[in-house]
């Protein structure tokens, strides 16, 4: 659902059960910087449902690799 990321990337989320959601935070350089914990059940449910919908709309990794990756030459190591 690339349309969801037109304005900005979706947050990285971790849903635990039906009552806890964590938004993972990073520094500007991409280093892990903790998380924000949310316990509002309505918020957790909305995000969990959205993630399920994304998963249902996604493509199986095998067909993706077969179509987009399998025909590529193997990667090579470049000299350092």
Tab-separated table of N, CA, C and O in Angstrom:
chain	number	residue	atom	x	y	z
A	1	UNK	N	0.833	-1.183	0.000
A	1	UNK	CA	0.000	0.000	0.000
A	1	UNK	C	0.878	1.246	0.000
A	1	UNK	O	0.913	2.006	0.958
A	2	UNK	N	1.574	1.415	-1.097
A	2	UNK	CA	2.482	2.551	-1.234
A	2	UNK	C	1.748	3.876	-1.083
A	2	UNK	O	2.334	4.868	-0.660
A	3	UNK	N	0.463	3.898	-1.392
A	3	UNK	CA	-0.302	5.137	-1.253
A	3	UNK	C	-0.295	5.630	0.186
A	3	UNK	O	-0.376	6.830	0.439
A	4	UNK	N	-0.150	4.731	1.116
A	4	UNK	CA	-0.128	5.106	2.531
A	4	UNK	C	1.133	5.861	2.912
A	4	UNK	O	1.191	6.480	3.962
A	5	UNK	N	2.150	5.778	2.059
A	5	UNK	CA	3.422	6.415	2.381
A	5	UNK	C	3.733	7.604	1.473
A	5	UNK	O	4.873	8.028	1.366
A	6	UNK	N	2.731	8.158	0.844
A	6	UNK	CA	2.971	9.297	-0.045
A	6	UNK	C	3.475	10.516	0.714
A	6	UNK	O	4.385	11.200	0.276
A	7	UNK	N	2.877	10.807	1.837
A	7	UNK	CA	3.273	11.995	2.609
A	7	UNK	C	4.523	11.726	3.443
A	7	UNK	O	5.381	12.585	3.571
A	8	UNK	N	4.619	10.539	4.020
A	8	UNK	CA	5.758	10.165	4.858
A	8	UNK	C	5.711	8.662	5.088
A	8	UNK	O	4.662	8.038	4.945
A	9	UNK	N	6.849	8.059	5.440
A	9	UNK	CA	6.852	6.614	5.684
A	9	UNK	C	5.961	6.226	6.863
A	9	UNK	O	5.810	6.995	7.815
A	10	UNK	N	5.390	5.052	6.771
A	10	UNK	CA	4.625	4.534	7.898
A	10	UNK	C	5.571	4.286	9.063
A	10	UNK	O	6.747	3.966	8.862
A	11	UNK	N	5.080	4.397	10.282
A	11	UNK	CA	5.946	4.126	11.432
A	11	UNK	C	6.243	2.633	11.528
A	11	UNK	O	5.482	1.803	11.038
A	12	UNK	N	7.347	2.301	12.164
A	12	UNK	CA	7.641	0.900	12.448
A	12	UNK	C	6.929	0.552	13.741
A	12	UNK	O	7.135	1.202	14.770
A	13	UNK	N	6.050	-0.439	13.672
A	13	UNK	CA	5.209	-0.783	14.810
A	13	UNK	C	5.382	-2.242	15.199
A	13	UNK	O	5.627	-3.097	14.350
A	14	UNK	N	5.197	-2.503	16.479
A	14	UNK	CA	5.170	-3.861	17.010
A	14	UNK	C	3.896	-3.971	17.833
A	14	UNK	O	3.682	-3.187	18.762
A	15	UNK	N	3.033	-4.913	17.459
A	15	UNK	CA	1.786	-5.128	18.187
A	15	UNK	C	1.938	-6.395	19.009
A	15	UNK	O	2.315	-7.443	18.493
A	16	UNK	N	1.656	-6.288	20.295
A	16	UNK	CA	1.712	-7.444	21.192
A	16	UNK	C	0.303	-7.740	21.684
A	16	UNK	O	-0.279	-6.950	22.434
A	17	UNK	N	-0.221	-8.844	21.228
A	17	UNK	CA	-1.577	-9.203	21.629
A	17	UNK	C	-2.576	-8.177	21.144
A	17	UNK	O	-2.451	-7.626	20.051
A	18	UNK	N	-3.540	-7.880	21.969
A	18	UNK	CA	-4.566	-6.911	21.589
A	18	UNK	C	-4.547	-5.675	22.475
A	18	UNK	O	-5.456	-4.852	22.405
A	19	UNK	N	-3.487	-5.540	23.271
A	19	UNK	CA	-3.516	-4.427	24.213
A	19	UNK	C	-2.282	-3.539	24.230
A	19	UNK	O	-2.278	-2.511	24.897
A	20	UNK	N	-1.221	-3.908	23.495
A	20	UNK	CA	0.003	-3.104	23.532
A	20	UNK	C	0.548	-2.906	22.120
A	20	UNK	O	0.593	-3.842	21.322
A	21	UNK	N	0.960	-1.681	21.855
A	21	UNK	CA	1.561	-1.308	20.577
A	21	UNK	C	2.807	-0.496	20.882
A	21	UNK	O	2.783	0.379	21.751
A	22	UNK	N	3.906	-0.817	20.207
A	22	UNK	CA	5.130	-0.036	20.344
A	22	UNK	C	5.453	0.602	19.007
A	22	UNK	O	5.401	-0.070	17.962
A	23	UNK	N	5.788	1.881	19.022
A	23	UNK	CA	6.314	2.555	17.849
A	23	UNK	C	7.826	2.643	18.039
A	23	UNK	O	8.311	3.290	18.965
A	24	UNK	N	8.553	1.964	17.165
A	24	UNK	CA	10.008	1.916	17.271
A	24	UNK	C	10.575	3.237	16.764
A	24	UNK	O	10.156	3.760	15.739
A	25	UNK	N	11.538	3.771	17.510
A	25	UNK	CA	12.151	5.054	17.174
A	25	UNK	C	13.599	4.863	16.739
A	25	UNK	O	14.288	3.969	17.227
A	26	UNK	N	14.036	5.746	15.851
A	26	UNK	CA	15.411	5.721	15.360
A	26	UNK	C	15.975	7.134	15.347
A	26	UNK	O	15.235	8.106	15.209
A	27	UNK	N	17.295	7.226	15.442
A	27	UNK	CA	17.960	8.517	15.298
A	27	UNK	C	18.001	8.863	13.808
A	27	UNK	O	17.660	8.047	12.951
A	28	UNK	N	18.457	10.060	13.494
A	28	UNK	CA	18.576	10.462	12.094
A	28	UNK	C	19.559	9.594	11.321
A	28	UNK	O	19.473	9.485	10.100
A	29	UNK	N	20.501	8.975	12.022
A	29	UNK	CA	21.473	8.108	11.349
A	29	UNK	C	20.996	6.665	11.251
A	29	UNK	O	21.700	5.810	10.736
A	30	UNK	N	19.800	6.377	11.763
A	30	UNK	CA	19.234	5.037	11.657
A	30	UNK	C	19.522	4.121	12.820
A	30	UNK	O	19.185	2.937	12.770
A	31	UNK	N	20.112	4.645	13.885
A	31	UNK	CA	20.377	3.822	15.066
A	31	UNK	C	19.105	3.702	15.914
A	31	UNK	O	18.338	4.653	16.036
A	32	UNK	N	18.893	2.546	16.483
A	32	UNK	CA	17.742	2.329	17.359
A	32	UNK	C	17.775	3.326	18.514
A	32	UNK	O	18.816	3.601	19.096
A	33	UNK	N	16.599	3.863	18.833
A	33	UNK	CA	16.529	4.903	19.866
A	33	UNK	C	15.334	4.694	20.789
A	33	UNK	O	14.707	5.646	21.234
A	34	UNK	N	14.979	3.439	21.043
A	34	UNK	CA	13.881	3.161	21.961
A	34	UNK	C	12.545	3.014	21.243
A	34	UNK	O	12.483	2.804	20.038
A	35	UNK	N	11.472	3.141	22.022
A	35	UNK	CA	10.124	2.978	21.478
A	35	UNK	C	9.132	3.723	22.360
A	35	UNK	O	9.395	3.986	23.530
A	36	UNK	N	8.003	4.032	21.753
A	36	UNK	CA	6.891	4.615	22.501
A	36	UNK	C	5.855	3.510	22.681
A	36	UNK	O	5.493	2.826	21.717
A	37	UNK	N	5.385	3.327	23.903
A	37	UNK	CA	4.407	2.278	24.223
A	37	UNK	C	3.021	2.898	24.265
A	37	UNK	O	2.794	3.916	24.918
A	38	UNK	N	2.078	2.251	23.556
A	38	UNK	CA	0.681	2.677	23.558
A	38	UNK	C	-0.173	1.540	24.099
A	38	UNK	O	0.046	0.378	23.746
A	39	UNK	N	-1.146	1.874	24.942
A	39	UNK	CA	-2.016	0.840	25.508
A	39	UNK	C	-3.500	1.112	25.258
A	39	UNK	O	-4.341	0.342	25.722
A	40	UNK	N	-3.817	2.151	24.525
A	40	UNK	CA	-5.205	2.435	24.179
A	40	UNK	C	-5.707	1.325	23.246
A	40	UNK	O	-5.229	1.168	22.137
A	41	UNK	N	-6.674	0.552	23.719
A	41	UNK	CA	-7.134	-0.620	22.959
A	41	UNK	C	-7.682	-0.261	21.589
A	41	UNK	O	-7.474	-1.008	20.624
A	42	UNK	N	-8.372	0.850	21.466
A	42	UNK	CA	-8.894	1.251	20.153
A	42	UNK	C	-7.753	1.539	19.183
A	42	UNK	O	-7.796	1.127	18.018
A	43	UNK	N	-6.737	2.227	19.652
A	43	UNK	CA	-5.577	2.520	18.818
A	43	UNK	C	-4.862	1.226	18.419
A	43	UNK	O	-4.534	1.023	17.240
A	44	UNK	N	-4.647	0.350	19.380
A	44	UNK	CA	-3.976	-0.925	19.105
A	44	UNK	C	-4.785	-1.731	18.095
A	44	UNK	O	-4.236	-2.268	17.123
A	45	UNK	N	-6.089	-1.794	18.267
A	45	UNK	CA	-6.956	-2.553	17.363
A	45	UNK	C	-6.924	-1.978	15.954
A	45	UNK	O	-6.827	-2.724	14.978
A	46	UNK	N	-6.985	-0.644	15.832
A	46	UNK	CA	-6.951	-0.015	14.499
A	46	UNK	C	-5.658	-0.345	13.771
A	46	UNK	O	-5.664	-0.706	12.586
A	47	UNK	N	-4.521	-0.227	14.458
A	47	UNK	CA	-3.248	-0.535	13.817
A	47	UNK	C	-3.134	-2.026	13.513
A	47	UNK	O	-2.626	-2.407	12.444
A	48	UNK	N	-3.570	-2.880	14.420
A	48	UNK	CA	-3.506	-4.325	14.174
A	48	UNK	C	-4.345	-4.693	12.949
A	48	UNK	O	-3.905	-5.480	12.098
A	49	UNK	N	-5.531	-4.118	12.832
A	49	UNK	CA	-6.383	-4.375	11.669
A	49	UNK	C	-5.737	-3.868	10.386
A	49	UNK	O	-5.804	-4.515	9.339
A	50	UNK	N	-5.095	-2.707	10.453
A	50	UNK	CA	-4.428	-2.142	9.289
A	50	UNK	C	-3.267	-3.046	8.853
A	50	UNK	O	-3.092	-3.326	7.666
A	51	UNK	N	-2.495	-3.524	9.808
A	51	UNK	CA	-1.378	-4.411	9.503
A	51	UNK	C	-1.884	-5.716	8.888
A	51	UNK	O	-1.305	-6.232	7.924
A	52	UNK	N	-2.981	-6.249	9.416
A	52	UNK	CA	-3.573	-7.464	8.831
A	52	UNK	C	-3.995	-7.228	7.392
A	52	UNK	O	-3.801	-8.090	6.522
A	53	UNK	N	-4.569	-6.054	7.112
A	53	UNK	CA	-4.986	-5.726	5.744
A	53	UNK	C	-3.780	-5.605	4.817
A	53	UNK	O	-3.819	-6.074	3.669
A	54	UNK	N	-2.699	-5.009	5.293
A	54	UNK	CA	-1.482	-4.925	4.494
A	54	UNK	C	-0.959	-6.324	4.183
A	54	UNK	O	-0.570	-6.625	3.047
A	55	UNK	N	-0.951	-7.176	5.194
A	55	UNK	CA	-0.470	-8.539	5.005
A	55	UNK	C	-1.334	-9.282	3.991
A	55	UNK	O	-0.814	-9.982	3.108
A	56	UNK	N	-2.645	-9.136	4.087
A	56	UNK	CA	-3.559	-9.817	3.167
A	56	UNK	C	-3.374	-9.330	1.730
A	56	UNK	O	-3.540	-10.102	0.782
A	57	UNK	N	-3.026	-8.055	1.562
A	57	UNK	CA	-2.847	-7.493	0.233
A	57	UNK	C	-1.467	-7.780	-0.345
A	57	UNK	O	-1.232	-7.578	-1.532
A	58	UNK	N	-0.552	-8.258	0.498
A	58	UNK	CA	0.828	-8.477	0.070
A	58	UNK	C	0.979	-9.684	-0.833
A	58	UNK	O	0.115	-10.543	-0.934
A	59	UNK	N	2.120	-9.728	-1.488
A	59	UNK	CA	2.461	-10.822	-2.384
A	59	UNK	C	3.322	-11.840	-1.655
A	59	UNK	O	4.169	-11.474	-0.837
A	60	UNK	N	3.142	-13.085	-1.976
A	60	UNK	CA	3.978	-14.131	-1.421
A	60	UNK	C	5.427	-13.889	-1.841
A	60	UNK	O	5.697	-13.547	-3.000
A	61	UNK	N	6.340	-14.043	-0.917
A	61	UNK	CA	7.752	-13.747	-1.188
A	61	UNK	C	8.311	-14.644	-2.299
A	61	UNK	O	9.156	-14.211	-3.080
A	62	UNK	N	7.847	-15.872	-2.411
A	62	UNK	CA	8.362	-16.775	-3.440
A	62	UNK	C	8.057	-16.253	-4.835
A	62	UNK	O	8.946	-16.218	-5.697
A	63	UNK	N	6.834	-15.825	-5.081
A	63	UNK	CA	6.508	-15.310	-6.415
A	63	UNK	C	7.240	-14.003	-6.697
A	63	UNK	O	7.664	-13.750	-7.829
A	64	UNK	N	7.453	-13.186	-5.672
A	64	UNK	CA	8.213	-11.942	-5.848
A	64	UNK	C	9.656	-12.254	-6.248
A	64	UNK	O	10.183	-11.679	-7.211
A	65	UNK	N	10.291	-13.159	-5.521
A	65	UNK	CA	11.677	-13.507	-5.828
A	65	UNK	C	11.767	-14.132	-7.216
A	65	UNK	O	12.668	-13.799	-8.002
A	66	UNK	N	10.848	-15.013	-7.538
A	66	UNK	CA	10.856	-15.633	-8.866
A	66	UNK	C	10.774	-14.574	-9.969
A	66	UNK	O	11.469	-14.668	-10.978
A	67	UNK	N	9.959	-13.569	-9.790
A	67	UNK	CA	9.739	-12.540	-10.808
A	67	UNK	C	10.825	-11.463	-10.818
A	67	UNK	O	11.276	-11.029	-11.873
A	68	UNK	N	11.274	-11.017	-9.651
A	68	UNK	CA	12.136	-9.835	-9.565
A	68	UNK	C	13.605	-10.119	-9.251
A	68	UNK	O	14.446	-9.255	-9.482
A	69	UNK	N	13.920	-11.281	-8.711
A	69	UNK	CA	15.281	-11.512	-8.220
A	69	UNK	C	15.974	-12.682	-8.915
A	69	UNK	O	17.170	-12.593	-9.222
A	70	UNK	N	15.259	-13.756	-9.170
A	70	UNK	CA	15.879	-15.000	-9.642
A	70	UNK	C	16.697	-14.814	-10.911
A	70	UNK	O	17.724	-15.469	-11.091
A	71	UNK	N	16.297	-13.929	-11.784
A	71	UNK	CA	17.002	-13.737	-13.062
A	71	UNK	C	18.275	-12.885	-12.929
A	71	UNK	O	19.061	-12.789	-13.867
A	72	UNK	N	18.492	-12.268	-11.791
A	72	UNK	CA	19.653	-11.407	-11.592
A	72	UNK	C	20.923	-12.227	-11.393
A	72	UNK	O	20.886	-13.335	-10.859
A	73	UNK	N	22.031	-11.641	-11.798
A	73	UNK	CA	23.316	-12.296	-11.558
A	73	UNK	C	23.589	-12.322	-10.055
A	73	UNK	O	23.148	-11.428	-9.321
A	74	UNK	N	24.327	-13.326	-9.604
A	74	UNK	CA	24.647	-13.372	-8.168
A	74	UNK	C	25.456	-12.127	-7.762
A	74	UNK	O	26.230	-11.606	-8.571
A	75	UNK	N	25.312	-11.684	-6.536
A	75	UNK	CA	26.091	-10.532	-6.089
A	75	UNK	C	27.576	-10.902	-6.024
A	75	UNK	O	27.938	-12.059	-5.858
A	76	UNK	N	28.398	-9.891	-6.186
A	76	UNK	CA	29.834	-10.102	-6.069
A	76	UNK	C	30.385	-9.180	-5.008
A	76	UNK	O	29.817	-8.128	-4.726
A	77	UNK	N	31.503	-9.589	-4.421
A	77	UNK	CA	32.163	-8.748	-3.425
A	77	UNK	C	33.032	-7.743	-4.149
A	77	UNK	O	33.773	-8.091	-5.059
A	78	UNK	N	32.943	-6.509	-3.743
A	78	UNK	CA	33.810	-5.500	-4.341
A	78	UNK	C	35.027	-5.324	-3.451
A	78	UNK	O	34.942	-5.457	-2.237
A	79	UNK	N	36.171	-5.012	-4.047
A	79	UNK	CA	37.359	-4.804	-3.218
A	79	UNK	C	37.169	-3.620	-2.291
A	79	UNK	O	36.564	-2.623	-2.655
A	80	UNK	N	37.684	-3.734	-1.099
A	80	UNK	CA	37.535	-2.648	-0.122
A	80	UNK	C	38.627	-1.635	-0.252
A	80	UNK	O	39.691	-1.798	-0.613
